Amino acid sequence: MPDTGLTIDPTTFSDNPMAYQVEFAGTVDGEPQQFAVQYSALEALAGGPVADEPLRVAQGQENRLTAAAGKALARGPAADVVTIGEADLV
């Protein structure tokens, strides 16, 4: 995977239970970028349901989320919010 210059801001993790995702901000080559990771991807990382603690799981998987966010960015032009799914974990 090419170096995306991606950094996650760990202070920005927030749960969005209505959308079944955790959202966070980061920078890509110094430019701000919004990200979201679906609960299903967090469940794949955790090996089970995360409904009660999605923030803790996301924060505990920051390194893996950084790699997955890079893969999600590589899929195409950056959207306003780049969504990380299970396929980005492989």
Short mmCIF file of N, CA, C and O in Angstrom, two decimals:
data_model
loop_
_atom_site.label_atom_id
_atom_site.label_comp_id
_atom_site.label_asym_id
_atom_site.label_seq_id
_atom_site.Cartn_x
_atom_site.Cartn_y
_atom_site.Cartn_z
N MET A 1 0.84 -1.17 0.00
CA MET A 1 0.00 0.00 0.00
C MET A 1 0.89 1.24 0.00
O MET A 1 1.84 1.33 0.76
N PRO A 2 0.58 2.22 -0.84
CA PRO A 2 1.38 3.44 -0.85
C PRO A 2 1.19 4.23 0.44
O PRO A 2 0.15 4.14 1.09
N ASP A 3 2.22 4.98 0.83
CA ASP A 3 2.14 5.81 2.02
C ASP A 3 1.13 6.91 1.78
O ASP A 3 1.25 7.68 0.83
N THR A 4 0.10 6.98 2.61
CA THR A 4 -0.94 7.99 2.44
C THR A 4 -0.67 9.24 3.27
O THR A 4 -1.40 10.21 3.16
N GLY A 5 0.35 9.22 4.11
CA GLY A 5 0.60 10.34 5.00
C GLY A 5 -0.57 10.55 5.95
O GLY A 5 -0.88 11.67 6.33
N LEU A 6 -1.22 9.46 6.35
CA LEU A 6 -2.43 9.51 7.14
C LEU A 6 -2.13 9.46 8.63
O LEU A 6 -1.34 8.64 9.07
N THR A 7 -2.79 10.35 9.36
CA THR A 7 -2.69 10.37 10.82
C THR A 7 -4.09 10.52 11.38
O THR A 7 -4.86 11.37 10.91
N ILE A 8 -4.45 9.70 12.36
CA ILE A 8 -5.74 9.80 13.03
C ILE A 8 -5.58 10.66 14.28
O ILE A 8 -4.61 10.51 15.02
N ASP A 9 -6.55 11.55 14.51
CA ASP A 9 -6.58 12.34 15.73
C ASP A 9 -7.37 11.55 16.78
O ASP A 9 -8.61 11.46 16.68
N PRO A 10 -6.71 10.95 17.76
CA PRO A 10 -7.40 10.08 18.72
C PRO A 10 -8.40 10.80 19.60
O PRO A 10 -9.23 10.16 20.24
N THR A 11 -8.38 12.12 19.64
CA THR A 11 -9.32 12.86 20.47
C THR A 11 -10.67 13.06 19.79
O THR A 11 -11.59 13.61 20.39
N THR A 12 -10.81 12.63 18.53
CA THR A 12 -12.02 12.92 17.77
C THR A 12 -12.97 11.75 17.62
O THR A 12 -14.02 11.89 16.98
N PHE A 13 -12.67 10.60 18.21
CA PHE A 13 -13.57 9.45 18.08
C PHE A 13 -14.93 9.77 18.70
O PHE A 13 -15.00 10.24 19.83
N SER A 14 -16.01 9.51 17.94
CA SER A 14 -17.35 9.69 18.48
C SER A 14 -18.26 8.60 17.91
O SER A 14 -18.14 8.20 16.76
N ASP A 15 -19.16 8.14 18.76
CA ASP A 15 -20.09 7.09 18.37
C ASP A 15 -21.30 7.70 17.68
O ASP A 15 -21.82 8.72 18.12
N ASN A 16 -21.73 7.08 16.58
CA ASN A 16 -22.94 7.48 15.89
C ASN A 16 -23.83 6.23 15.78
O ASN A 16 -23.82 5.56 14.75
N PRO A 17 -24.56 5.90 16.86
CA PRO A 17 -25.34 4.66 16.85
C PRO A 17 -26.46 4.66 15.83
O PRO A 17 -26.88 3.60 15.37
N MET A 18 -26.95 5.81 15.42
CA MET A 18 -28.01 5.87 14.41
C MET A 18 -27.50 5.38 13.06
O MET A 18 -28.26 4.81 12.27
N ALA A 19 -26.22 5.60 12.78
CA ALA A 19 -25.62 5.16 11.51
C ALA A 19 -24.81 3.88 11.68
O ALA A 19 -24.18 3.42 10.72
N TYR A 20 -24.78 3.32 12.88
CA TYR A 20 -24.02 2.09 13.18
C TYR A 20 -22.55 2.26 12.80
O TYR A 20 -21.97 1.42 12.11
N GLN A 21 -21.96 3.35 13.26
CA GLN A 21 -20.55 3.59 12.96
C GLN A 21 -19.93 4.50 14.01
O GLN A 21 -20.62 5.21 14.73
N VAL A 22 -18.60 4.45 14.06
CA VAL A 22 -17.82 5.37 14.87
C VAL A 22 -17.13 6.32 13.90
O VAL A 22 -16.58 5.91 12.89
N GLU A 23 -17.19 7.60 14.21
CA GLU A 23 -16.62 8.62 13.34
C GLU A 23 -15.38 9.23 13.99
O GLU A 23 -15.30 9.31 15.22
N PHE A 24 -14.45 9.66 13.16
CA PHE A 24 -13.24 10.29 13.67
C PHE A 24 -12.61 11.13 12.57
O PHE A 24 -12.97 11.02 11.40
N ALA A 25 -11.69 11.98 12.97
CA ALA A 25 -11.01 12.86 12.03
C ALA A 25 -9.54 12.50 11.96
O ALA A 25 -8.98 11.88 12.87
N GLY A 26 -8.94 12.91 10.89
CA GLY A 26 -7.52 12.70 10.71
C GLY A 26 -7.00 13.67 9.68
O GLY A 26 -7.71 14.58 9.25
N THR A 27 -5.76 13.48 9.31
CA THR A 27 -5.17 14.27 8.24
C THR A 27 -4.52 13.33 7.24
O THR A 27 -4.02 12.27 7.60
N VAL A 28 -4.57 13.74 6.00
CA VAL A 28 -3.92 13.01 4.91
C VAL A 28 -3.01 14.01 4.21
O VAL A 28 -3.50 14.99 3.63
N ASP A 29 -1.72 13.78 4.31
CA ASP A 29 -0.74 14.72 3.76
C ASP A 29 -1.02 16.15 4.23
O ASP A 29 -0.96 17.11 3.47
N GLY A 30 -1.38 16.27 5.52
CA GLY A 30 -1.60 17.58 6.12
C GLY A 30 -2.98 18.17 5.90
O GLY A 30 -3.30 19.21 6.46
N GLU A 31 -3.82 17.52 5.10
CA GLU A 31 -5.17 18.01 4.84
C GLU A 31 -6.17 17.28 5.72
O GLU A 31 -6.10 16.06 5.86
N PRO A 32 -7.15 18.00 6.30
CA PRO A 32 -8.13 17.34 7.16
C PRO A 32 -9.01 16.37 6.38
O PRO A 32 -9.35 16.62 5.22
N GLN A 33 -9.36 15.27 7.01
CA GLN A 33 -10.22 14.26 6.39
C GLN A 33 -11.09 13.62 7.48
O GLN A 33 -10.59 13.31 8.55
N GLN A 34 -12.36 13.45 7.19
CA GLN A 34 -13.29 12.78 8.10
C GLN A 34 -13.39 11.31 7.72
O GLN A 34 -13.39 10.97 6.53
N PHE A 35 -13.49 10.46 8.72
CA PHE A 35 -13.60 9.02 8.52
C PHE A 35 -14.74 8.47 9.36
O PHE A 35 -15.14 9.07 10.36
N ALA A 36 -15.23 7.30 8.95
CA ALA A 36 -16.19 6.54 9.74
C ALA A 36 -15.84 5.08 9.58
O ALA A 36 -15.40 4.65 8.51
N VAL A 37 -16.01 4.32 10.65
CA VAL A 37 -15.80 2.88 10.58
C VAL A 37 -17.11 2.22 11.00
O VAL A 37 -17.69 2.55 12.04
N GLN A 38 -17.60 1.33 10.15
CA GLN A 38 -18.86 0.65 10.41
C GLN A 38 -18.73 -0.30 11.59
O GLN A 38 -17.67 -0.88 11.82
N TYR A 39 -19.81 -0.46 12.34
CA TYR A 39 -19.81 -1.40 13.46
C TYR A 39 -19.41 -2.79 12.99
O TYR A 39 -18.71 -3.51 13.71
N SER A 40 -19.83 -3.19 11.78
CA SER A 40 -19.50 -4.54 11.30
C SER A 40 -17.98 -4.72 11.18
O SER A 40 -17.45 -5.80 11.46
N ALA A 41 -17.27 -3.66 10.78
CA ALA A 41 -15.81 -3.74 10.70
C ALA A 41 -15.22 -3.81 12.10
O ALA A 41 -14.26 -4.56 12.33
N LEU A 42 -15.78 -3.05 13.03
CA LEU A 42 -15.29 -3.11 14.41
C LEU A 42 -15.54 -4.49 15.01
O LEU A 42 -14.70 -5.01 15.75
N GLU A 43 -16.68 -5.10 14.67
CA GLU A 43 -16.98 -6.45 15.16
C GLU A 43 -15.98 -7.46 14.60
O GLU A 43 -15.57 -8.38 15.30
N ALA A 44 -15.58 -7.28 13.35
CA ALA A 44 -14.56 -8.16 12.76
C ALA A 44 -13.24 -8.01 13.50
O ALA A 44 -12.54 -9.00 13.75
N LEU A 45 -12.89 -6.79 13.88
CA LEU A 45 -11.65 -6.56 14.62
C LEU A 45 -11.73 -7.14 16.04
O LEU A 45 -10.76 -7.71 16.54
N ALA A 46 -12.90 -6.99 16.67
CA ALA A 46 -13.06 -7.42 18.05
C ALA A 46 -13.40 -8.90 18.19
O ALA A 46 -13.25 -9.47 19.26
N GLY A 47 -13.88 -9.48 17.11
CA GLY A 47 -14.27 -10.88 17.18
C GLY A 47 -15.63 -11.11 17.81
O GLY A 47 -15.92 -12.21 18.27
N GLY A 48 -16.45 -10.06 17.86
CA GLY A 48 -17.78 -10.20 18.44
C GLY A 48 -18.52 -8.88 18.44
O GLY A 48 -17.99 -7.87 17.99
N PRO A 49 -19.74 -8.87 18.98
CA PRO A 49 -20.56 -7.65 18.99
C PRO A 49 -19.88 -6.49 19.73
O PRO A 49 -19.18 -6.71 20.72
N VAL A 50 -20.12 -5.29 19.24
CA VAL A 50 -19.52 -4.09 19.85
C VAL A 50 -20.56 -3.05 20.25
O VAL A 50 -20.20 -1.94 20.61
N ALA A 51 -21.83 -3.41 20.20
CA ALA A 51 -22.89 -2.44 20.43
C ALA A 51 -22.75 -1.68 21.74
O ALA A 51 -23.10 -0.50 21.82
N ASP A 52 -22.22 -2.32 22.77
CA ASP A 52 -22.10 -1.66 24.07
C ASP A 52 -20.82 -0.84 24.23
O ASP A 52 -20.74 -0.02 25.14
N GLU A 53 -19.85 -1.06 23.38
CA GLU A 53 -18.57 -0.37 23.57
C GLU A 53 -17.82 -0.08 22.25
O GLU A 53 -16.62 -0.30 22.15
N PRO A 54 -18.49 0.46 21.25
CA PRO A 54 -17.82 0.70 19.98
C PRO A 54 -16.66 1.69 20.07
O PRO A 54 -15.66 1.52 19.38
N LEU A 55 -16.79 2.70 20.91
CA LEU A 55 -15.69 3.67 21.05
C LEU A 55 -14.43 3.01 21.60
O LEU A 55 -13.33 3.24 21.09
N ARG A 56 -14.60 2.19 22.63
CA ARG A 56 -13.44 1.52 23.23
C ARG A 56 -12.76 0.62 22.21
O ARG A 56 -11.54 0.61 22.11
N VAL A 57 -13.55 -0.10 21.43
CA VAL A 57 -12.98 -0.98 20.40
C VAL A 57 -12.23 -0.15 19.36
O VAL A 57 -11.09 -0.46 19.01
N ALA A 58 -12.86 0.91 18.87
CA ALA A 58 -12.22 1.75 17.85
C ALA A 58 -10.93 2.36 18.38
O ALA A 58 -9.90 2.33 17.70
N GLN A 59 -10.97 2.91 19.57
CA GLN A 59 -9.77 3.53 20.14
C GLN A 59 -8.67 2.50 20.37
O GLN A 59 -7.50 2.81 20.19
N GLY A 60 -9.04 1.30 20.72
CA GLY A 60 -8.05 0.25 20.95
C GLY A 60 -7.46 -0.32 19.67
O GLY A 60 -6.45 -1.02 19.72
N GLN A 61 -8.09 -0.03 18.55
CA GLN A 61 -7.63 -0.55 17.26
C GLN A 61 -7.11 0.56 16.35
O GLN A 61 -7.12 0.43 15.12
N GLU A 62 -6.64 1.65 16.93
CA GLU A 62 -6.24 2.82 16.14
C GLU A 62 -5.21 2.48 15.06
O GLU A 62 -5.32 2.96 13.93
N ASN A 63 -4.21 1.66 15.38
CA ASN A 63 -3.19 1.33 14.36
C ASN A 63 -3.80 0.57 13.19
O ASN A 63 -3.49 0.86 12.04
N ARG A 64 -4.67 -0.40 13.49
CA ARG A 64 -5.31 -1.16 12.42
C ARG A 64 -6.28 -0.28 11.64
O ARG A 64 -6.43 -0.44 10.43
N LEU A 65 -6.95 0.65 12.32
CA LEU A 65 -7.85 1.57 11.62
C LEU A 65 -7.08 2.51 10.71
O LEU A 65 -7.57 2.87 9.63
N THR A 66 -5.88 2.90 11.11
CA THR A 66 -5.06 3.75 10.25
C THR A 66 -4.73 3.03 8.95
O THR A 66 -4.87 3.60 7.86
N ALA A 67 -4.34 1.76 9.05
CA ALA A 67 -4.04 0.98 7.85
C ALA A 67 -5.29 0.79 7.00
O ALA A 67 -5.25 0.93 5.77
N ALA A 68 -6.42 0.49 7.65
CA ALA A 68 -7.68 0.30 6.91
C ALA A 68 -8.14 1.59 6.26
O ALA A 68 -8.66 1.57 5.15
N ALA A 69 -7.94 2.72 6.93
CA ALA A 69 -8.32 4.01 6.35
C ALA A 69 -7.48 4.29 5.10
O ALA A 69 -7.99 4.83 4.12
N GLY A 70 -6.21 3.91 5.14
CA GLY A 70 -5.37 4.06 3.95
C GLY A 70 -5.89 3.24 2.79
O GLY A 70 -5.92 3.70 1.65
N LYS A 71 -6.35 2.02 3.08
CA LYS A 71 -6.93 1.18 2.02
C LYS A 71 -8.22 1.79 1.49
O LYS A 71 -8.47 1.78 0.29
N ALA A 72 -9.05 2.31 2.40
CA ALA A 72 -10.31 2.94 1.97
C ALA A 72 -10.03 4.15 1.09
O ALA A 72 -10.72 4.37 0.08
N LEU A 73 -9.02 4.92 1.43
CA LEU A 73 -8.65 6.08 0.61
C LEU A 73 -8.15 5.65 -0.77
O LEU A 73 -8.40 6.32 -1.76
N ALA A 74 -7.46 4.52 -0.82
CA ALA A 74 -6.89 4.05 -2.08
C ALA A 74 -7.96 3.56 -3.06
O ALA A 74 -7.69 3.42 -4.25
N ARG A 75 -9.18 3.33 -2.56
CA ARG A 75 -10.27 2.87 -3.44
C ARG A 75 -10.68 3.92 -4.45
O ARG A 75 -11.29 3.61 -5.45
N GLY A 76 -10.40 5.17 -4.18
CA GLY A 76 -10.81 6.21 -5.11
C GLY A 76 -10.65 7.57 -4.48
O GLY A 76 -10.10 7.71 -3.40
N PRO A 77 -11.14 8.60 -5.19
CA PRO A 77 -11.00 9.96 -4.67
C PRO A 77 -11.65 10.09 -3.29
O PRO A 77 -12.68 9.47 -3.03
N ALA A 78 -11.03 10.88 -2.45
CA ALA A 78 -11.54 11.06 -1.08
C ALA A 78 -12.91 11.72 -1.11
O ALA A 78 -13.13 12.70 -1.82
N ALA A 79 -13.83 11.16 -0.37
CA ALA A 79 -15.16 11.73 -0.20
C ALA A 79 -15.13 12.64 1.03
O ALA A 79 -14.12 12.70 1.74
N ASP A 80 -16.24 13.31 1.29
CA ASP A 80 -16.30 14.14 2.49
C ASP A 80 -16.03 13.29 3.73
O ASP A 80 -15.33 13.71 4.63
N VAL A 81 -16.62 12.09 3.75
CA VAL A 81 -16.39 11.12 4.83
C VAL A 81 -15.98 9.80 4.19
O VAL A 81 -16.72 9.25 3.39
N VAL A 82 -14.80 9.33 4.51
CA VAL A 82 -14.32 8.05 3.99
C VAL A 82 -14.78 6.97 4.97
O VAL A 82 -14.44 7.03 6.15
N THR A 83 -15.56 6.01 4.47
CA THR A 83 -16.09 4.96 5.31
C THR A 83 -15.25 3.69 5.21
O THR A 83 -14.99 3.20 4.11
N ILE A 84 -14.85 3.18 6.36
CA ILE A 84 -14.05 1.97 6.43
C ILE A 84 -15.00 0.80 6.68
O ILE A 84 -15.78 0.81 7.62
N GLY A 85 -14.91 -0.20 5.81
CA GLY A 85 -15.73 -1.40 5.94
C GLY A 85 -14.85 -2.61 6.18
O GLY A 85 -13.62 -2.53 6.25
N GLU A 86 -15.50 -3.76 6.28
CA GLU A 86 -14.77 -5.01 6.55
C GLU A 86 -13.73 -5.31 5.48
O GLU A 86 -12.65 -5.83 5.78
N ALA A 87 -14.02 -5.00 4.23
CA ALA A 87 -13.09 -5.29 3.13
C ALA A 87 -11.77 -4.53 3.28
O ALA A 87 -10.74 -4.97 2.77
N ASP A 88 -11.80 -3.41 3.97
CA ASP A 88 -10.59 -2.60 4.16
C ASP A 88 -9.67 -3.18 5.23
O ASP A 88 -8.54 -2.73 5.38
N LEU A 89 -10.15 -4.18 5.96
CA LEU A 89 -9.35 -4.79 7.02
C LEU A 89 -8.42 -5.87 6.51
O LEU A 89 -7.50 -6.28 7.20
N VAL A 90 -8.67 -6.34 5.30
CA VAL A 90 -7.89 -7.47 4.74
C VAL A 90 -6.56 -6.99 4.25
O VAL A 90 -6.40 -5.99 3.66
#
